[in-house]
Tab-separated table of C-alpha atoms and ligand atoms in Angstrom:
chain	number	residue	atom	x	y	z
A	1	MET	CA	104.378	113.760	91.528
A	2	THR	CA	101.131	112.162	90.530
A	3	ILE	CA	100.947	109.428	93.068
A	4	LYS	CA	97.515	108.592	94.359
A	5	GLU	CA	97.081	108.714	98.102
A	6	SER	CA	98.591	105.611	99.624
A	7	THR	CA	95.611	103.739	100.931
A	8	ARG	CA	97.375	100.544	100.175
A	9	GLU	CA	96.848	97.014	101.222
A	10	GLN	CA	99.347	95.253	103.446
A	11	TRP	CA	100.042	91.595	104.060
A	12	SER	CA	98.215	90.448	107.202
A	13	SER	CA	101.338	89.285	108.978
A	14	ARG	CA	105.018	88.596	108.614
A	15	LEU	CA	104.283	84.930	108.017
A	16	ILE	CA	102.072	85.803	105.090
A	17	PHE	CA	104.781	88.033	103.681
A	18	ILE	CA	107.285	85.190	103.940
A	19	LEU	CA	104.903	82.830	102.204
A	20	ALA	CA	104.054	85.290	99.449
A	21	ALA	CA	107.675	86.208	98.764
A	22	THR	CA	108.620	82.539	98.873
A	23	GLY	CA	105.750	81.923	96.468
A	24	SER	CA	107.306	84.448	94.123
A	25	ALA	CA	110.782	82.979	94.501
A	26	VAL	CA	109.848	79.304	94.274
A	27	GLY	CA	108.580	78.567	90.822
A	28	LEU	CA	109.588	77.159	87.477
A	29	GLY	CA	113.069	78.520	88.177
A	30	ASN	CA	113.580	75.936	90.916
A	31	ILE	CA	111.749	72.920	89.596
A	32	TRP	CA	112.166	73.269	85.849
A	33	LYS	CA	115.132	75.558	85.202
A	34	PHE	CA	117.641	74.784	87.952
A	35	PRO	CA	117.932	71.052	87.165
A	36	TYR	CA	118.278	71.510	83.412
A	37	ILE	CA	120.823	74.327	83.524
A	38	THR	CA	122.784	72.364	86.117
A	39	GLY	CA	122.779	69.454	83.676
A	40	GLU	CA	123.833	71.650	80.783
A	41	ASN	CA	126.620	73.281	82.763
A	42	GLY	CA	128.311	70.181	84.112
A	43	GLY	CA	126.950	69.853	87.685
A	44	GLY	CA	128.911	70.473	90.911
A	45	ALA	CA	131.126	73.421	90.019
A	46	PHE	CA	128.119	75.246	88.555
A	47	VAL	CA	126.059	74.521	91.679
A	48	LEU	CA	128.868	75.854	93.845
A	49	VAL	CA	129.095	79.126	91.919
A	50	TYR	CA	125.301	79.388	92.085
A	51	LEU	CA	125.291	78.899	95.868
A	52	LEU	CA	128.046	81.510	96.260
A	53	CYS	CA	126.030	83.936	94.147
A	54	ILE	CA	122.949	83.335	96.318
A	55	SER	CA	124.832	84.002	99.544
A	56	LEU	CA	127.173	86.841	98.614
A	57	ILE	CA	125.044	88.634	96.057
A	58	GLY	CA	121.435	87.420	96.218
A	59	ILE	CA	120.779	87.663	99.957
A	60	PRO	CA	122.292	91.152	100.504
A	61	ILE	CA	120.537	92.481	97.390
A	62	MET	CA	117.234	90.932	98.421
A	63	MET	CA	117.492	92.762	101.750
A	64	ALA	CA	118.185	95.986	99.846
A	65	GLU	CA	115.289	95.474	97.436
A	66	ILE	CA	112.761	94.706	100.174
A	67	MET	CA	114.069	97.654	102.163
A	68	LEU	CA	113.613	100.073	99.256
A	69	GLY	CA	110.127	98.750	98.592
A	70	ARG	CA	108.980	99.059	102.175
A	71	ARG	CA	110.350	102.572	102.504
A	72	GLY	CA	108.851	103.724	99.207
A	73	ARG	CA	105.504	101.913	99.583
A	74	ARG	CA	104.771	102.441	95.912
A	75	ASN	CA	105.353	100.826	92.541
A	76	PRO	CA	109.059	100.569	91.587
A	77	VAL	CA	109.097	103.658	89.347
A	78	ASP	CA	107.644	105.977	91.987
A	79	THR	CA	109.516	104.277	94.809
A	80	MET	CA	112.849	104.933	93.124
A	81	ARG	CA	111.893	108.513	92.300
A	82	LEU	CA	110.677	109.174	95.831
A	83	LEU	CA	113.661	107.605	97.574
A	84	ALA	CA	116.090	109.424	95.285
A	85	ALA	CA	114.356	112.701	96.135
A	86	GLU	CA	114.451	111.895	99.843
A	87	SER	CA	118.244	111.616	99.623
A	88	GLN	CA	118.472	114.656	97.286
A	89	ARG	CA	119.514	112.599	94.280
A	90	SER	CA	118.510	112.557	90.627
A	91	PRO	CA	114.926	111.609	89.716
A	92	ARG	CA	116.443	109.586	86.859
A	93	TRP	CA	116.681	106.657	89.257
A	94	ALA	CA	113.056	106.088	88.301
A	95	TRP	CA	114.492	104.396	85.210
A	96	LEU	CA	115.417	101.451	87.303
A	97	GLY	CA	111.715	100.933	87.956
A	98	TRP	CA	110.884	101.171	84.264
A	99	ILE	CA	113.482	98.595	83.316
A	100	GLY	CA	112.066	96.342	86.014
A	101	ILE	CA	108.546	96.632	84.643
A	102	LEU	CA	109.844	95.785	81.173
A	103	ALA	CA	111.865	92.810	82.450
A	104	GLY	CA	108.765	91.487	84.219
A	105	ILE	CA	106.726	91.604	81.014
A	106	LEU	CA	109.496	89.985	78.976
A	107	ILE	CA	109.934	87.161	81.497
A	108	MET	CA	106.177	86.672	81.746
A	109	SER	CA	105.964	86.162	77.984
A	110	PHE	CA	107.935	82.929	78.105
A	111	TYR	CA	107.154	81.961	81.691
A	112	SER	CA	103.498	81.466	80.863
A	113	VAL	CA	104.380	79.330	77.838
A	114	ILE	CA	106.449	76.961	79.985
A	115	ALA	CA	103.792	77.043	82.711
A	116	GLY	CA	101.364	76.024	79.966
A	117	TRP	CA	103.374	72.834	79.467
A	118	THR	CA	102.937	72.030	83.152
A	119	VAL	CA	99.176	72.526	82.829
A	120	ASP	CA	99.162	69.999	79.992
A	121	TYR	CA	101.102	67.534	82.128
A	122	VAL	CA	98.438	67.691	84.835
A	123	TYR	CA	96.022	66.298	82.276
A	124	GLU	CA	98.523	63.737	80.967
A	125	ALA	CA	99.128	62.448	84.484
A	126	ALA	CA	95.462	62.338	85.393
A	127	ALA	CA	94.586	60.499	82.192
A	128	GLY	CA	97.081	57.790	83.109
A	129	HIS	CA	99.367	58.551	80.163
A	130	PHE	CA	102.521	58.227	82.243
A	131	VAL	CA	102.029	54.518	82.851
A	132	GLY	CA	104.699	52.440	81.113
A	133	LEU	CA	106.649	55.394	79.707
A	134	THR	CA	110.244	54.695	78.709
A	135	ALA	CA	113.046	57.157	78.034
A	136	GLU	CA	112.139	57.140	74.309
A	137	THR	CA	108.381	57.413	74.641
A	138	ALA	CA	108.660	60.122	77.300
A	139	SER	CA	110.912	62.224	75.038
A	140	ALA	CA	108.608	61.630	72.099
A	141	LYS	CA	105.592	62.724	74.145
A	142	PHE	CA	107.291	65.988	75.115
A	143	LYS	CA	108.444	66.712	71.546
A	144	GLY	CA	104.936	65.959	70.356
A	145	LEU	CA	103.566	68.683	72.626
A	146	LEU	CA	106.066	71.241	71.314
A	147	ASN	CA	104.889	70.516	67.795
A	148	GLU	CA	101.294	71.490	68.531
A	149	PRO	CA	101.181	75.292	68.206
A	150	TRP	CA	97.418	75.542	68.780
A	151	GLN	CA	97.530	73.480	71.914
A	152	LEU	CA	100.498	75.488	73.224
A	153	LEU	CA	98.682	78.687	72.433
A	154	PHE	CA	95.616	77.548	74.332
A	155	LEU	CA	97.700	76.565	77.373
A	156	HIS	CA	99.674	79.817	77.266
A	157	SER	CA	96.453	81.818	77.068
A	158	LEU	CA	94.893	79.889	79.922
A	159	PHE	CA	97.868	80.490	82.212
A	160	SER	CA	98.082	84.176	81.248
A	161	PHE	CA	94.436	84.563	82.129
A	162	MET	CA	94.888	82.770	85.470
A	163	THR	CA	97.687	85.188	86.348
A	164	ALA	CA	95.796	88.306	85.341
A	165	PHE	CA	92.751	87.102	87.262
A	166	VAL	CA	94.606	86.890	90.578
A	167	VAL	CA	96.508	90.148	90.119
A	168	ALA	CA	93.269	91.902	89.221
A	169	ARG	CA	91.848	90.986	92.639
A	170	GLY	CA	94.769	92.447	94.620
A	171	VAL	CA	97.304	91.053	97.000
A	172	LYS	CA	95.087	89.912	99.799
A	173	ALA	CA	92.069	88.389	98.235
A	174	GLY	CA	94.062	87.047	95.338
A	175	LEU	CA	97.221	85.776	96.795
A	176	GLU	CA	97.300	85.072	100.456
A	177	LYS	CA	94.935	82.162	100.351
A	178	ALA	CA	96.809	80.394	97.598
A	179	VAL	CA	100.224	80.383	99.216
A	180	VAL	CA	99.334	79.196	102.692
A	181	ILE	CA	98.370	75.702	101.597
A	182	LEU	CA	100.297	75.260	98.395
A	183	MET	CA	103.839	75.944	99.497
A	184	PRO	CA	103.856	73.329	102.274
A	185	ALA	CA	102.165	70.797	99.974
A	186	LEU	CA	104.810	71.248	97.308
A	187	PHE	CA	107.510	70.696	99.863
A	188	LEU	CA	105.940	67.467	101.020
A	189	LEU	CA	105.554	66.059	97.550
A	190	LEU	CA	109.111	66.889	96.592
A	191	THR	CA	110.239	65.002	99.683
A	192	ILE	CA	108.322	61.935	98.513
A	193	LEU	CA	109.932	62.221	95.071
A	194	VAL	CA	113.425	62.504	96.518
A	195	GLY	CA	112.609	59.413	98.584
A	196	TYR	CA	111.609	57.550	95.442
A	197	ALA	CA	114.731	58.739	93.601
A	198	ALA	CA	116.807	57.318	96.451
A	199	THR	CA	115.534	53.831	95.594
A	200	THR	CA	116.738	53.887	91.983
A	201	GLY	CA	120.315	52.943	92.840
A	202	TYR	CA	121.683	56.096	91.254
A	203	PHE	CA	121.239	58.470	94.164
A	204	MET	CA	124.910	58.596	95.144
A	205	GLN	CA	125.968	59.200	91.574
A	206	SER	CA	123.533	62.122	91.464
A	207	LEU	CA	124.840	63.603	94.671
A	208	ASP	CA	128.324	63.381	93.173
A	209	PHE	CA	127.097	65.089	90.047
A	210	LEU	CA	125.376	67.858	91.993
A	211	PHE	CA	127.931	68.493	94.692
A	212	LYS	CA	131.371	67.388	93.481
A	213	ALA	CA	132.933	70.441	91.929
A	214	ASP	CA	134.917	69.734	88.796
A	215	PHE	CA	136.110	73.147	87.702
A	216	SER	CA	137.287	71.933	84.323
A	217	LYS	CA	133.619	71.748	83.344
A	218	LEU	CA	132.987	75.376	84.204
A	219	THR	CA	132.990	77.730	81.230
A	220	ALA	CA	132.835	81.513	81.282
A	221	ASN	CA	129.232	81.264	80.131
A	222	SER	CA	128.304	78.898	82.946
A	223	ILE	CA	129.459	81.453	85.488
A	224	LEU	CA	127.239	84.118	84.022
A	225	THR	CA	124.349	81.647	83.822
A	226	ALA	CA	124.796	80.828	87.532
A	227	LEU	CA	124.814	84.517	88.417
A	228	GLY	CA	121.726	85.202	86.328
A	229	HIS	CA	119.930	82.231	87.796
A	230	ALA	CA	120.607	83.405	91.347
A	231	PHE	CA	118.676	86.567	90.479
A	232	PHE	CA	115.946	84.759	88.568
A	233	THR	CA	115.269	82.192	91.250
A	234	LEU	CA	115.058	84.800	94.022
A	235	SER	CA	112.900	87.087	91.813
A	236	LEU	CA	115.493	89.829	92.191
A	237	GLY	CA	116.577	92.789	90.142
A	238	MET	CA	113.289	93.821	88.565
A	239	GLY	CA	111.132	95.278	91.283
A	240	ALA	CA	108.985	92.215	92.035
A	241	ILE	CA	110.426	91.770	95.499
A	242	MET	CA	110.447	95.554	95.891
A	243	MET	CA	106.719	95.494	95.204
A	244	TYR	CA	106.145	92.738	97.749
A	245	GLY	CA	108.270	94.671	100.242
A	246	SER	CA	106.002	97.652	99.696
A	247	TYR	CA	103.116	95.645	101.177
A	248	MET	CA	105.207	94.436	104.121
A	249	PRO	CA	104.241	95.461	107.671
A	250	ASN	CA	106.659	97.924	109.274
A	251	ASN	CA	107.511	95.825	112.259
A	252	ALA	CA	108.745	92.717	110.419
A	253	SER	CA	112.480	92.017	110.275
A	254	ILE	CA	113.782	92.280	106.738
A	255	ALA	CA	116.976	90.336	107.428
A	256	LYS	CA	115.346	87.303	109.030
A	257	THR	CA	112.652	87.205	106.412
A	258	THR	CA	115.191	87.317	103.605
A	259	LEU	CA	117.212	84.459	105.067
A	260	ILE	CA	114.153	82.268	105.372
A	261	ILE	CA	113.049	82.954	101.802
A	262	ALA	CA	116.502	82.314	100.340
A	263	LEU	CA	116.890	79.122	102.334
A	264	MET	CA	113.544	77.698	101.260
A	265	ASP	CA	114.162	78.647	97.655
A	266	THR	CA	117.552	76.944	97.607
A	267	LEU	CA	116.202	73.875	99.337
A	268	VAL	CA	113.443	73.424	96.772
A	269	ALA	CA	115.924	73.758	93.881
A	270	LEU	CA	118.340	71.239	95.360
A	271	MET	CA	115.494	68.830	96.134
A	272	ALA	CA	114.255	69.108	92.562
A	273	GLY	CA	117.759	68.245	91.401
A	274	MET	CA	117.966	65.304	93.796
A	275	ALA	CA	114.599	64.032	92.589
A	276	MET	CA	115.470	64.288	88.906
A	277	PHE	CA	119.104	63.320	88.365
A	278	PRO	CA	118.818	59.754	89.719
A	279	LEU	CA	116.091	59.214	87.104
A	280	VAL	CA	118.258	60.706	84.405
A	281	PHE	CA	121.063	58.279	85.209
A	282	ALA	CA	118.812	55.291	85.808
A	283	ASN	CA	117.140	55.699	82.424
A	284	GLY	CA	120.255	56.523	80.431
A	285	LEU	CA	118.965	60.019	79.630
A	286	GLU	CA	121.190	62.935	78.669
A	287	VAL	CA	121.941	65.287	81.615
A	288	GLY	CA	122.249	68.202	79.213
A	289	SER	CA	118.981	67.610	77.411
A	290	GLY	CA	117.718	71.140	78.102
A	291	PRO	CA	114.313	72.591	78.917
A	292	GLY	CA	112.525	69.241	78.502
A	293	LEU	CA	114.311	67.605	81.443
A	294	LEU	CA	111.473	67.953	83.966
A	295	PHE	CA	108.878	66.849	81.427
A	296	ILE	CA	110.806	63.754	80.422
A	297	THR	CA	112.295	62.466	83.683
A	298	LEU	CA	109.484	62.742	86.186
A	299	PRO	CA	106.741	61.217	84.040
A	300	ILE	CA	108.887	58.077	83.756
A	301	ALA	CA	109.066	57.918	87.556
A	302	PHE	CA	105.358	58.512	87.985
A	303	GLY	CA	104.719	55.782	85.459
A	304	GLU	CA	106.526	53.318	87.692
A	305	ILE	CA	105.605	54.165	91.270
A	306	PHE	CA	102.601	53.027	93.274
A	307	ALA	CA	99.598	55.312	92.592
A	308	GLY	CA	101.802	57.180	90.123
A	309	SER	CA	98.931	58.760	88.230
A	310	PHE	CA	97.582	60.213	91.452
A	311	PHE	CA	100.939	61.503	92.679
A	312	GLY	CA	101.865	62.692	89.185
A	313	THR	CA	98.664	64.704	88.906
A	314	LEU	CA	99.190	66.185	92.336
A	315	PHE	CA	102.808	67.034	91.581
A	316	PHE	CA	102.082	68.840	88.331
A	317	ILE	CA	99.164	70.675	89.945
A	318	LEU	CA	101.591	71.940	92.572
A	319	VAL	CA	104.104	72.982	89.903
A	320	VAL	CA	101.324	74.925	88.177
A	321	PHE	CA	100.580	76.645	91.478
A	322	ALA	CA	104.268	77.346	92.139
A	323	ALA	CA	104.463	78.944	88.696
A	324	TRP	CA	101.242	80.840	89.374
A	325	THR	CA	102.428	82.396	92.647
A	326	SER	CA	105.563	83.511	90.763
A	327	SER	CA	103.934	84.820	87.611
A	328	ILE	CA	101.668	87.154	89.557
A	329	SER	CA	104.758	88.870	90.913
A	330	LEU	CA	106.071	89.324	87.370
A	331	ILE	CA	103.174	91.534	86.312
A	332	GLU	CA	102.589	93.170	89.704
A	333	PRO	CA	105.107	96.036	89.187
A	334	GLY	CA	103.539	97.102	85.865
A	335	THR	CA	100.030	96.710	87.233
A	336	ALA	CA	100.802	98.740	90.345
A	337	TYR	CA	102.409	101.465	88.240
A	338	LEU	CA	99.309	101.851	86.090
A	339	THR	CA	96.934	101.658	89.044
A	340	GLU	CA	98.844	104.296	91.006
A	341	ASN	CA	99.430	106.690	88.104
A	342	THR	CA	96.441	106.505	85.786
A	343	ARG	CA	92.699	106.321	86.098
A	344	LEU	CA	92.727	102.658	85.203
A	345	LYS	CA	91.201	100.282	87.700
A	346	ARG	CA	93.511	97.659	89.123
A	347	SER	CA	91.744	94.926	87.212
A	348	THR	CA	91.973	96.740	83.866
A	349	ALA	CA	95.654	97.426	84.496
A	350	ALA	CA	96.327	93.767	85.286
A	351	TYR	CA	94.589	92.558	82.128
A	352	LEU	CA	96.372	95.152	80.010
A	353	ILE	CA	99.866	94.218	81.208
A	354	SER	CA	99.038	90.527	80.830
A	355	PHE	CA	97.804	91.118	77.319
A	356	ILE	CA	101.089	92.730	76.278
A	357	ALA	CA	103.058	89.805	77.725
A	358	TRP	CA	100.616	87.356	76.123
A	359	LEU	CA	101.163	88.856	72.660
A	360	LEU	CA	104.901	88.406	72.890
A	361	GLY	CA	104.256	84.934	74.259
A	362	VAL	CA	102.457	83.996	71.045
A	363	ALA	CA	105.758	84.535	69.222
A	364	VAL	CA	107.491	82.392	71.867
A	365	VAL	CA	104.984	79.597	71.235
A	366	LEU	CA	105.759	79.682	67.523
A	367	SER	CA	109.495	79.741	68.205
A	368	PHE	CA	109.227	76.218	69.608
A	369	ASN	CA	107.861	74.796	66.366
A	370	THR	CA	107.298	76.694	63.151
A	371	TRP	CA	109.663	79.633	63.615
A	372	SER	CA	113.187	78.884	64.683
A	373	PHE	CA	116.308	80.963	64.337
A	374	SER	CA	119.598	81.373	66.084
A	375	PHE	CA	122.071	84.187	66.223
A	376	PRO	CA	125.030	85.371	68.253
A	377	PHE	CA	124.349	87.730	71.108
A	378	ALA	CA	126.832	89.792	73.095
A	379	GLY	CA	129.961	88.112	71.797
A	380	THR	CA	130.330	84.721	73.398
A	381	VAL	CA	126.695	84.133	74.240
A	382	LYS	CA	124.767	82.415	71.458
A	383	THR	CA	121.012	82.262	71.424
A	384	ASP	CA	118.893	79.594	69.915
A	385	GLY	CA	115.389	80.820	69.153
A	386	LEU	CA	113.200	83.503	70.690
A	387	PHE	CA	112.725	81.702	74.009
A	388	ASP	CA	116.480	81.484	74.462
A	389	LEU	CA	116.949	85.097	73.436
A	390	LEU	CA	114.382	86.375	75.950
A	391	ASP	CA	115.681	84.089	78.667
A	392	ILE	CA	119.291	85.215	78.197
A	393	LEU	CA	118.389	88.872	77.770
A	394	THR	CA	116.409	88.932	81.020
A	395	SER	CA	118.090	86.415	83.350
A	396	THR	CA	121.655	86.907	82.258
A	397	PHE	CA	121.656	90.638	81.629
A	398	MET	CA	118.648	92.622	82.840
A	399	LEU	CA	118.235	91.054	86.299
A	400	PRO	CA	121.925	91.096	87.364
A	401	LEU	CA	122.337	94.642	86.059
A	402	GLY	CA	119.104	95.711	87.772
A	403	GLY	CA	120.393	94.080	90.955
A	404	LEU	CA	123.705	95.885	90.595
A	405	ALA	CA	121.864	99.195	90.317
A	406	ILE	CA	119.813	98.346	93.430
A	407	ALA	CA	123.025	97.588	95.340
A	408	ILE	CA	124.602	100.855	94.217
A	409	PHE	CA	121.486	102.795	95.140
A	410	ALA	CA	121.175	101.229	98.597
A	411	GLY	CA	124.898	101.374	99.313
A	412	TRP	CA	125.993	104.656	97.773
A	413	VAL	CA	123.077	106.829	96.751
A	414	MET	CA	120.560	106.565	99.569
A	415	ARG	CA	121.537	108.197	102.848
A	416	THR	CA	122.972	105.653	105.287
A	417	GLU	CA	120.650	106.617	108.114
A	418	PHE	CA	117.574	105.768	106.039
A	419	ALA	CA	118.850	102.281	105.285
A	420	PHE	CA	119.800	101.902	108.940
A	421	GLN	CA	116.343	102.926	110.141
A	422	GLU	CA	114.569	100.657	107.729
A	423	LEU	CA	116.631	97.534	108.312
A	424	ASN	CA	116.600	98.031	112.063
A	425	LEU	CA	119.537	95.702	112.742
A	426	PRO	CA	122.113	95.667	115.555
A	427	ASN	CA	125.094	97.860	114.558
A	428	LYS	CA	127.431	95.018	113.864
A	429	TRP	CA	125.026	93.289	111.493
A	430	PHE	CA	124.130	96.491	109.764
A	431	ASN	CA	127.796	97.230	109.157
A	432	ASN	CA	128.366	93.783	107.704
A	433	TRP	CA	125.439	94.173	105.367
A	434	TYR	CA	126.450	97.698	104.424
A	435	PHE	CA	129.988	96.675	103.586
A	436	THR	CA	128.704	93.775	101.470
A	437	ILE	CA	126.173	95.849	99.548
A	438	ARG	CA	128.671	98.651	98.915
A	439	TRP	CA	131.667	96.584	97.930
A	440	ILE	CA	131.331	92.833	97.730
A	441	SER	CA	128.072	92.318	95.826
A	442	PRO	CA	128.691	95.023	93.187
A	443	ALA	CA	132.330	94.017	92.718
A	444	LEU	CA	131.377	90.376	92.257
A	445	VAL	CA	128.656	91.138	89.731
A	446	ILE	CA	131.033	93.348	87.753
A	447	LEU	CA	133.914	90.855	87.914
A	448	LEU	CA	131.753	87.935	86.865
A	449	PHE	CA	130.436	89.946	83.944
A	450	LEU	CA	133.843	91.086	82.780
A	451	HIS	CA	135.214	87.576	83.099
A	452	SER	CA	132.367	85.985	81.200
A	453	LEU	CA	132.510	88.506	78.423
A	454	GLY	CA	136.160	87.622	77.951
A	455	VAL	CA	137.750	90.787	79.328
A	456	PHE	CA	140.140	88.759	81.525
B	1	PFF	N1	111.584	83.350	90.881
B	1	PFF	C1	110.718	82.782	89.887
B	1	PFF	C2	111.119	81.343	89.661
B	1	PFF	O1	112.156	80.906	90.169
B	1	PFF	O2	110.403	80.657	88.950
B	1	PFF	C3	110.743	83.553	88.593
B	1	PFF	C4	110.624	85.030	88.759
B	1	PFF	C5	109.503	85.582	89.367
B	1	PFF	C6	111.648	85.862	88.343
B	1	PFF	C7	109.412	86.946	89.565
B	1	PFF	C8	111.604	87.219	88.514
B	1	PFF	C9	110.463	87.739	89.143
B	1	PFF	F1	110.404	89.021	89.311
């Protein structure tokens, strides 16, 4: 094997690891994606399936992924190869790492385009452009942005550069400082927004929408979307969390850490929903209006509240940062692979991987305005444009299947004693986890897939 000597960095403490992994998990997936897919998929029943996926599939697989990363202490390709060898299994498991690196680049290509929109909204808020917005003018403003390819390209490039810049500097210098202040600030601001939403008179209706399960609204596709989103929002199934685990100190508890991360991630998503849906109902907006939901609802609110331009600017700055602490984890696996296996410096590797994602992102930018297409994909799933295609390909297929492979590896391929050593749990808890990762999580992923693809 051609792995450079492991003189690797480590997070300074368990708290920093929790913050960094939460920074990866909490991002556009929580604040932008969760509310709009919940709207598109009919509310409560979708949220329930999503929460079940987080608890029965996401949490056990996150423990497995962190555990593999910390034991391998390398990029995902070499970690999988090394751990397979340690248990006398096929080196082909390295493929799982490769697919992860690819998924990270594919997700990054559209993630930075959407993050670019949030950068634009920082300016819009600061310039006072939210004042007096109505449902119509807010929608028109958002559509106007999508029709400006050059502006979108500039924003996409700016965000791609910001990501590469941090990754180039390495985990400590680049990342630790950002997360310590930003995560708590985001939390606080979301709380203020939920408080404001509670004054609109539509809060109860929103809670009903979010938490009252009406299973007649649940389609086979919604179930698969909920499963995919559980992986996306927790950054699972592609080696990002494995990478972060590889920098984790040996003495930190993987189980406790995982629970905290999953809890915070879920809380932020639900709070984003509770902040946005009252505004949707109060302004007669469409719940299923798609990816523009965040960019249409919240500006209306900021236009109305006291010191709205100030709070609006602050809010969108925090969303940019939430996206930033996530995007760095998307290109970290590829960057670490190149740094650990070639003569490239870490910074060159980071810029190279970002450049590849950026190129594909240029096509995504165009797909929002000048270049649109739609075609059927995998039977029942229909895609609408390149963004949709990449989103469905990665979130709905690559991440859950990557997660399934991680579960199978941790539960069936790796020797039990290694997993036991690494997780360091009391027997009873280890057995519960082991049973779940061997049987429940894989079976659920497979069943949900077969059901959604119309097999039963
Ligand atoms: N979890 C991030 C979010 O919710 O925005 C997105 C993400 C980051 C997905 C890193 C996958 C990943 F590896």
